[in-house]
Coordinates of C-alpha atoms and ligand atoms in Angstrom, one line a residue:
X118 CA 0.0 0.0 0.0
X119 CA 1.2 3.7 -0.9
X120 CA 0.0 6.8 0.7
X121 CA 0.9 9.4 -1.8
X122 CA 0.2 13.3 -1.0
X123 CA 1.6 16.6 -2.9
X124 CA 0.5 20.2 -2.6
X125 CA -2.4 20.1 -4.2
X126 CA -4.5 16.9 -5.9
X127 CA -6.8 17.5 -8.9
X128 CA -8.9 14.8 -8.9
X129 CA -11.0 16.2 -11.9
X130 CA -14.1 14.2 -11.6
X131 CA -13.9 16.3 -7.7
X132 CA -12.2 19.9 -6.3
X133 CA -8.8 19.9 -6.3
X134 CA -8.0 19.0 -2.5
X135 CA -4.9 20.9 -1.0
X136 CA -2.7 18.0 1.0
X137 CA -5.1 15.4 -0.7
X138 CA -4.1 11.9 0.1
X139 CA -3.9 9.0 -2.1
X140 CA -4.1 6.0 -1.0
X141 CA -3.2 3.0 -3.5
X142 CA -2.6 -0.4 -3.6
X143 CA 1.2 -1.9 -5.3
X144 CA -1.1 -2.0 -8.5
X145 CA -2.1 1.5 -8.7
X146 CA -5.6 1.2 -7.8
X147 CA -7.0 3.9 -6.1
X148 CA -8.4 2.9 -2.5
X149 CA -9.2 5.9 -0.9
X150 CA -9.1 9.7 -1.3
X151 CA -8.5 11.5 2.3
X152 CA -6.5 14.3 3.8
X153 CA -3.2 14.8 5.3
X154 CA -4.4 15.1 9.1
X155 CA -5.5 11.9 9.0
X156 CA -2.4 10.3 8.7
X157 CA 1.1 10.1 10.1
X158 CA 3.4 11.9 8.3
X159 CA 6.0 9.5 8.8
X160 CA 3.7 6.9 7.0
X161 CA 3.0 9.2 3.7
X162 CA 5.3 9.7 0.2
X163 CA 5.0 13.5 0.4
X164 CA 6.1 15.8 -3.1
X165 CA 5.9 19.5 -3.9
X166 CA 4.1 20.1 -7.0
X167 CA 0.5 19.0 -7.9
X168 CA -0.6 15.7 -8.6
X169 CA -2.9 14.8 -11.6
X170 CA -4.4 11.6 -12.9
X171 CA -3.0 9.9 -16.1
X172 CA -3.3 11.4 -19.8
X173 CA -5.3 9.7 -22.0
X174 CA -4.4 10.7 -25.9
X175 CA -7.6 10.2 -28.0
X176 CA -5.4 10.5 -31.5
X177 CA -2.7 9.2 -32.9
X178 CA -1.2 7.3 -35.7
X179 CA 1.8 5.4 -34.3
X180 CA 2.2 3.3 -37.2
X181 CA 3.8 6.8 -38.4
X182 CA 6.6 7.1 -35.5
X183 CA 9.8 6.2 -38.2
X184 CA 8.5 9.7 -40.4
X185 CA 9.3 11.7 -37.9
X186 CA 10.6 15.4 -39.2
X187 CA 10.9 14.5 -42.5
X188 CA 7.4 16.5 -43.5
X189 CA 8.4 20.4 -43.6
X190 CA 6.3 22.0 -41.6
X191 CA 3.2 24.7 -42.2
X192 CA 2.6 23.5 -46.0
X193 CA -1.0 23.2 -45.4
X194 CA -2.6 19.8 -45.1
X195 CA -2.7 18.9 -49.1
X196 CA 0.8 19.4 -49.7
X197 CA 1.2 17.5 -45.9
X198 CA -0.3 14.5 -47.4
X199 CA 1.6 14.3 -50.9
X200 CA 4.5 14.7 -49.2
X201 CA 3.7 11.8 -46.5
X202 CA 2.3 9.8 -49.6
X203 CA 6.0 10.3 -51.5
X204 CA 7.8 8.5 -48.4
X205 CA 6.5 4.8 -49.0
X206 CA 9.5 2.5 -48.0
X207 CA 11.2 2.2 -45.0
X208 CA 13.1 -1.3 -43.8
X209 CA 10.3 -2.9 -41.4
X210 CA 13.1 -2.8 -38.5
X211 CA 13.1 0.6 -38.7
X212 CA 9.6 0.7 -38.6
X213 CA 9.0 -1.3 -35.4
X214 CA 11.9 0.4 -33.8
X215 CA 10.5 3.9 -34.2
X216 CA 7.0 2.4 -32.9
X217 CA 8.7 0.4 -29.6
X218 CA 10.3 4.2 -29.0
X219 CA 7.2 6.2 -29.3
X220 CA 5.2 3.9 -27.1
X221 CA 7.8 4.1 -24.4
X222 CA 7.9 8.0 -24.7
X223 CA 4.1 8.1 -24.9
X224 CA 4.3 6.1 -21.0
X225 CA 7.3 8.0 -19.8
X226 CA 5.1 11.3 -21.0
X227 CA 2.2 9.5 -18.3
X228 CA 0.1 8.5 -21.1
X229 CA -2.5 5.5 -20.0
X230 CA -4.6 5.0 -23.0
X231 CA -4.4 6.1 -26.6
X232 CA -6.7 6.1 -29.6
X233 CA -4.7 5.2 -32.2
X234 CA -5.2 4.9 -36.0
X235 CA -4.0 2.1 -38.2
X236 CA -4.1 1.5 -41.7
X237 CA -1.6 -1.8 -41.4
X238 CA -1.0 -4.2 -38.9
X239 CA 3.1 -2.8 -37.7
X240 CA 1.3 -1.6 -34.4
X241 CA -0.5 -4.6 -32.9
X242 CA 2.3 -7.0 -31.4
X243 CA 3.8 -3.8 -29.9
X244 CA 0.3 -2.7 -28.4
X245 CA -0.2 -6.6 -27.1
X246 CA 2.9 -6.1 -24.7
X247 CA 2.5 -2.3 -23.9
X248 CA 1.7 -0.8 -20.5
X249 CA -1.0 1.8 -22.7
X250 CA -4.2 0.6 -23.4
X251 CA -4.9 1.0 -27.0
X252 CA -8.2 1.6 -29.1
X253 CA -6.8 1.0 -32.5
X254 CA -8.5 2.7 -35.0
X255 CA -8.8 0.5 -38.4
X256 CA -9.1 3.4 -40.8
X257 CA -10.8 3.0 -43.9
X258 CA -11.2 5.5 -47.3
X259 CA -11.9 4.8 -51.3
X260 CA -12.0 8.0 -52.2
X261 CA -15.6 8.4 -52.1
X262 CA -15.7 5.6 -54.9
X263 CA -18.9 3.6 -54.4
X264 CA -17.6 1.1 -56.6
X265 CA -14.1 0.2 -54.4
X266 CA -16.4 0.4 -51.3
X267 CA -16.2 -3.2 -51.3
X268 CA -12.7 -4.3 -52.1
X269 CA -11.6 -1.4 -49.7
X270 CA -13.6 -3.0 -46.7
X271 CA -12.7 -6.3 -47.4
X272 CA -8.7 -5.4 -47.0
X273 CA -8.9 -3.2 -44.2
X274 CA -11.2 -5.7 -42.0
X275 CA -8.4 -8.2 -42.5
X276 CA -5.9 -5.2 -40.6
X277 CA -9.1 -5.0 -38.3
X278 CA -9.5 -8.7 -37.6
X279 CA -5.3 -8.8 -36.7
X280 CA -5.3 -5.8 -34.4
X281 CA -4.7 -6.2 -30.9
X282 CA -7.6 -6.5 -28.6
X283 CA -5.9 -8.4 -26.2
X284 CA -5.1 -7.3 -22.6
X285 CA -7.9 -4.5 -22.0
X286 CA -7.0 -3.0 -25.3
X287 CA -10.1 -2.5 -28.2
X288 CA -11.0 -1.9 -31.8
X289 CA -13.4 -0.7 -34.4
X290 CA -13.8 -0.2 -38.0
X291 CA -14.0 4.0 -39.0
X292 CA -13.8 6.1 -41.9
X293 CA -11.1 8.1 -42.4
X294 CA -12.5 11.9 -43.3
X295 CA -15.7 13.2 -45.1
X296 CA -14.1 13.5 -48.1
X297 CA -12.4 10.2 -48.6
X298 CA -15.3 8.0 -47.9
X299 CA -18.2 7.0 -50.2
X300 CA -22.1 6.1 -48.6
X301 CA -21.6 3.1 -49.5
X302 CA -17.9 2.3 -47.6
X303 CA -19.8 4.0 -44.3
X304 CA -22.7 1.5 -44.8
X305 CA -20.2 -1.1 -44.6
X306 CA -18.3 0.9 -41.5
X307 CA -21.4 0.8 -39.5
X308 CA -22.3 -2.7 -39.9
X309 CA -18.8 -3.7 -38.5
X310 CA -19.5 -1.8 -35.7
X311 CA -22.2 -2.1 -32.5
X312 CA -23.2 0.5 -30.2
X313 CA -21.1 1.6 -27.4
X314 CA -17.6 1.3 -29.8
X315 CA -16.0 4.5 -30.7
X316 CA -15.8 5.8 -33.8
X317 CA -13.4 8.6 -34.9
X318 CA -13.3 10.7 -38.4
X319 CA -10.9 13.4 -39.0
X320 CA -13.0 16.5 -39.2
X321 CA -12.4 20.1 -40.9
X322 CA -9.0 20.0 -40.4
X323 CA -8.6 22.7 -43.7
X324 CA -10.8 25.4 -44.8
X325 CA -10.6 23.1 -48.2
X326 CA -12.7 20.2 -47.1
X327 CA -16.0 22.8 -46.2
X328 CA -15.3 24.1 -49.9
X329 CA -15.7 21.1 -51.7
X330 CA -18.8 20.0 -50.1
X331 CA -20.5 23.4 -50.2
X332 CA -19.1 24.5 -53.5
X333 CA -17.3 21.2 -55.3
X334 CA -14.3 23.8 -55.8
X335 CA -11.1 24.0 -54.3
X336 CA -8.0 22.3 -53.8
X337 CA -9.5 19.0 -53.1
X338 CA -10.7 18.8 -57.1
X339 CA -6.8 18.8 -57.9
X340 CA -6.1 16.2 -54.8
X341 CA -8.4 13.8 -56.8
X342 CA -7.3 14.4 -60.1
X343 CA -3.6 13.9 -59.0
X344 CA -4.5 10.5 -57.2
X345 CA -6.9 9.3 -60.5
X346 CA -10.1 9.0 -58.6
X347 CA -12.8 10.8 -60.6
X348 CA -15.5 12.9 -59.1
X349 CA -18.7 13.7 -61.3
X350 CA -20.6 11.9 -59.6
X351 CA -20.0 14.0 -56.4
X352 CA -22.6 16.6 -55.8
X353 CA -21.8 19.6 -53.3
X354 CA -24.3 19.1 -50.4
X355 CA -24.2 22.9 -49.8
X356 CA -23.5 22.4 -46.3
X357 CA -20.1 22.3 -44.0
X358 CA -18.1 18.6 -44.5
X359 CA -19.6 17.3 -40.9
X360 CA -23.0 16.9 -41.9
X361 CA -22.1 14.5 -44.4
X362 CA -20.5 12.8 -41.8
X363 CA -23.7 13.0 -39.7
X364 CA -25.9 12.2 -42.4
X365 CA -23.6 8.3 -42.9
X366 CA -22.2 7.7 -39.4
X367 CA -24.4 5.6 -36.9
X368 CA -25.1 8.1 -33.6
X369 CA -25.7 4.9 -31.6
X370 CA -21.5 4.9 -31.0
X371 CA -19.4 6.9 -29.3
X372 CA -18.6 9.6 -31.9
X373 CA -15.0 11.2 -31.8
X374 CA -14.3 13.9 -34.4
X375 CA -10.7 14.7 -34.6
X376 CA -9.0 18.1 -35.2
X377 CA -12.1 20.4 -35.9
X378 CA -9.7 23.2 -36.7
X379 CA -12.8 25.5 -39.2
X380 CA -15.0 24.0 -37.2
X381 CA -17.8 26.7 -36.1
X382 CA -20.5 26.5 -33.6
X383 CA -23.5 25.7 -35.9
X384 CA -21.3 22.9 -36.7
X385 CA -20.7 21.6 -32.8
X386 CA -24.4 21.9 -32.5
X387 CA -25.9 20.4 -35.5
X388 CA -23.5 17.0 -33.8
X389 CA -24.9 17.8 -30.6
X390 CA -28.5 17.2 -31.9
X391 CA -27.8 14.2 -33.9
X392 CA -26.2 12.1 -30.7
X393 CA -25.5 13.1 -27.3
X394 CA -22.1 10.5 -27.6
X395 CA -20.4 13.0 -29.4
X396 CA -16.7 14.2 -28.3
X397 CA -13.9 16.7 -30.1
X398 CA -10.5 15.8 -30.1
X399 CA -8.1 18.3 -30.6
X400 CA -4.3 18.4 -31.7
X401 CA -3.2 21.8 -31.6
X402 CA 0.5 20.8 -32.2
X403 CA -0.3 18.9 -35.4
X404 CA -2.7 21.8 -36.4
X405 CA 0.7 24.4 -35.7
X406 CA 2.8 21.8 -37.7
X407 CA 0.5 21.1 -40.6
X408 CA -1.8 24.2 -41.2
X409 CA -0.2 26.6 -38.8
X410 CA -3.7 27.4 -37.4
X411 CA -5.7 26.5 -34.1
X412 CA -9.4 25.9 -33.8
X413 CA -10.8 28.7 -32.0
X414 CA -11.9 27.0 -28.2
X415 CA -14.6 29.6 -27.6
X416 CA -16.6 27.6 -30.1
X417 CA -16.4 24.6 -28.1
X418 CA -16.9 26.2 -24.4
X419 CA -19.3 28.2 -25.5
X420 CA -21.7 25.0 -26.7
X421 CA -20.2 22.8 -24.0
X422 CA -18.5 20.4 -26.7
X423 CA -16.9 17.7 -24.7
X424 CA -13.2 18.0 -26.1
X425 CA -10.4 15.8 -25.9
X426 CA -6.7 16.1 -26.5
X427 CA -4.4 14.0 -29.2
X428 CA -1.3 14.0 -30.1
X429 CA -1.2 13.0 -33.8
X430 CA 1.7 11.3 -35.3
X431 CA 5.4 11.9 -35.4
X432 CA 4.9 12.8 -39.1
X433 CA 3.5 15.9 -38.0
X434 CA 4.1 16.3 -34.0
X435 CA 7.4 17.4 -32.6
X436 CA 6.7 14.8 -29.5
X437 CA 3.8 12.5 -28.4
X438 CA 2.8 14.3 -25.5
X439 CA -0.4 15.6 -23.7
X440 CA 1.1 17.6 -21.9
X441 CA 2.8 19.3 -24.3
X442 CA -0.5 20.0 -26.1
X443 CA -2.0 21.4 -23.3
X444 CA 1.0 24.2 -23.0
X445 CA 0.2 25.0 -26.3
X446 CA -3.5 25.7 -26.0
X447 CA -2.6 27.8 -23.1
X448 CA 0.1 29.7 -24.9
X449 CA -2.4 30.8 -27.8
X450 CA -5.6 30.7 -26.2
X451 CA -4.7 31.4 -22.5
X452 CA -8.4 31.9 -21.8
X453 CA -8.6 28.2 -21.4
X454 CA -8.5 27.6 -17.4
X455 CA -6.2 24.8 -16.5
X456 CA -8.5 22.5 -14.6
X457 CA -11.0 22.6 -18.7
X458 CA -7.7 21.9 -19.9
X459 CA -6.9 18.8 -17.6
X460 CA -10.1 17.4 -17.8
X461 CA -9.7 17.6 -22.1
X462 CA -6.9 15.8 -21.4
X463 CA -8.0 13.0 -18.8
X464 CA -11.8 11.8 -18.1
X465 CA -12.9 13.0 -21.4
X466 CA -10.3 11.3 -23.3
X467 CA -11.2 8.0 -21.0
X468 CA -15.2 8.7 -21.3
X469 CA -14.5 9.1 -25.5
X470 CA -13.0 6.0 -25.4
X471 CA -15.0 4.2 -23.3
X472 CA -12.2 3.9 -20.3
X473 CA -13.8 5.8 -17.7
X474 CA -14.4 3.1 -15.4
X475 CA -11.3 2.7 -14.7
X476 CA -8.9 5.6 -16.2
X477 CA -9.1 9.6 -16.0
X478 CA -9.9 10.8 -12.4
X479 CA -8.8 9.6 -8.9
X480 CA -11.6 8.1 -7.8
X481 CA -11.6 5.0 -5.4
X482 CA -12.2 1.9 -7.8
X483 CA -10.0 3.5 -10.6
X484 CA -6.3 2.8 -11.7
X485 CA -5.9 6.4 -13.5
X486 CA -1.9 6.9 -13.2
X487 CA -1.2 9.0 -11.1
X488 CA 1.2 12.1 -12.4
X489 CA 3.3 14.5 -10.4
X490 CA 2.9 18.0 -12.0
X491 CA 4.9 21.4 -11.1
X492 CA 2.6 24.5 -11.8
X493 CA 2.9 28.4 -11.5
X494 CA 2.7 29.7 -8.2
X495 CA -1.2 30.7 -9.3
X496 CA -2.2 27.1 -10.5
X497 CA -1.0 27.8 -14.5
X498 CA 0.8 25.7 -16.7
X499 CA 4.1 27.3 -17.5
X500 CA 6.4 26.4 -20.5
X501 CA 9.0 24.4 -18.1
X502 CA 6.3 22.5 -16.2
X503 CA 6.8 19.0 -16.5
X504 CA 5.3 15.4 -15.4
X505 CA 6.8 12.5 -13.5
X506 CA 5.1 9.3 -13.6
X507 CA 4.4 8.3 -9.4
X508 CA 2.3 5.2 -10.4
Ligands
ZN745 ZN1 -4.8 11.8 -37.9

């Protein structure tokens, strides 16, 4: 048994307690939440700083680690993606080595659970043997080609029938993005899936993707030339990307759109009436990286949007780390209070993934990780704060 206690304790589901105890088992699992006078202070592990529950990172695509800085950086996402596209082959050693690394750093970096995309099968012995708890994203696109709906789903269910779900760790079949999924490929998509499962789709993460639905115009018409993939048959819905996503996704699952970087209010809310399972991940650092632009958070605290925090690849991420994200909304958008920001990055990461029994606040019954956190003197994150990992 541990008794662990710092200067402050943010439980997040709970006010922060000043002095909080923690009292664990040699597992991790919380048994108890109490104060310092209760105990002797001989019998506690006392630390100055704050403590915090584990990180949970809702996106990522670690099959990507080995790519790391080789995409220059603020191209906007089209160029982003030829340029990933260009980089095919790498020696698989190199490959599994740079995936073994980032998983390691992702822990170090007190990361408990990640949602993680895949469009191969490199990740899945690592994630059988990791410490994380993965929900692997199988990610699926044809290029909104009815016709290679089929073949398309056939060959990724294979990837989605290796994946790890061993060892607490689960999957599901999603679509990649509005624009590279046909009806008929998210017919398939939602008949692999049941209710409960998440689902994530990159959302709005350039203003390009809202002109090619409202207007078929844009950069997106060149994108589909250059790759062969013909698009008469697409007709502009004259709305923003999301509700074609709306109008083909199953609201019965756990919904998790990722970036959301035009994303505007009427947008959040039009979600918010189709299913009350719907969460926002954002991944500010990969937005800087890729786009060099940030969705605006007043969008999302103003309609009460349940936001998460991901990381995104090493393709277009300086680092895998929460933390590190969270700096960086508070750097640009310092409006942002720490606790929102802690609980974007903990419990509704775990509820959007369907870990909150068990990860995201320090609660008794849970086995959250338990981080050691040095703030400002007035509770802020400050560019040299750091986390240890306690449990
Ligand atoms: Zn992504």
């Amino acid at each position: 048994m541990r008794k662990i206690t710092a200067d402050i304790l943010f439980p997040v589901s709970a006010a922060p307690i000043p002095e909080g105890v923690i009292i664990t088992d040699d597992q991790g699992l919380v048994l108890d939440v109490t104060s310092r006078n209760e105990h002797d202070p001989a019998s506690l592990e006392t630390y100055q700083g704050a403590i915090i529950p584990g990180f949970v990172n809702t996106h990522c695509h670690l099959e990507l680690s080995h790519m790391k800085g080789l995409a220059p950086t603020g191209t906007t996402l089209l160029p982003f993606l030829y340029t990933v596209v260009a980089y095919r082959e790498f020696p698989m050693e190199e490959i599994l080595d740079a995936i073994e690394i980032a998983g390691r750093d992702m822990y170090e970096a007190g990361i408990m659970a990640v949602g993680d995309i895949s469009n191969k099968l490199d990740t899945s012995a690592h994630k059988d043997n990791s410490p994380i708890l993965y929900y692997t994203f199988v990610e699926m696109f044809d290029f909104l080609q009815n016709d290679l709906a089929e073949s398309t789903f056939a060959r990724y269910y294979e990837v989605y029938k290796g994946q790890s779900d061993r060892n607490g760790n689960r999957k599901s079949c999603v679509p990649h993005a509005p624009y590279t999924v046909s009806p008929e490929l998210f017919r398939r998509i939602n008949q692999a899936n049941t209710p409960g499962q998440t689902v994530s789709i990159h959302n709005q993460e350039t203003p390009l993707e809202n002109e090619l639905f409202r207007t078929k115009s844009g950069g997106f018409l060149d994108f589909y030339k250059k790759f062969g993939f013909p698009l008469d048959h697409f007709l502009p819905t004259h709305k923003s990307s999301i509700h074609y996503a709306l109008e083909h996704m199953r609201p019965d699952t756990r919904v998790l759109f990722v970036h959301n970087t035009t994303t505007q209010p009427e947008d959040i809310r039009a979600a918010q009436a189709w299913s009350d399972q719907v969460f926002w991940a954002t991944c500010p650092n990969a937005n800087l990286y890729i786009e060099n632009a940030l969705p605006n958070y007043r969008h999302f605290l103003d309609t009460g949007a349940t936001v998460t925090i991901g990381t995104d690849s090493l393709t277009s991420n300086w680092q895998l780390s929460i933390l590190e994200e969270m700096k960086t909304i508070a750097r640009y958008q310092s409006y942002v209070p720490f606790e929102t920001l802690l609980q974007w990055a903990t419990l509704n990461g775990a509820r959007a993934l369907g870990y909150e029994d068990t990860l995201g606040s320090i609660e008794t019954g849970k086995k959250p990780g338990l981080l050691l956190l040095n703030l400002e003197a007035d509770l802020k994150l400050h560019h040299t704060s750091q986390v240890r990992r306690l449990v």
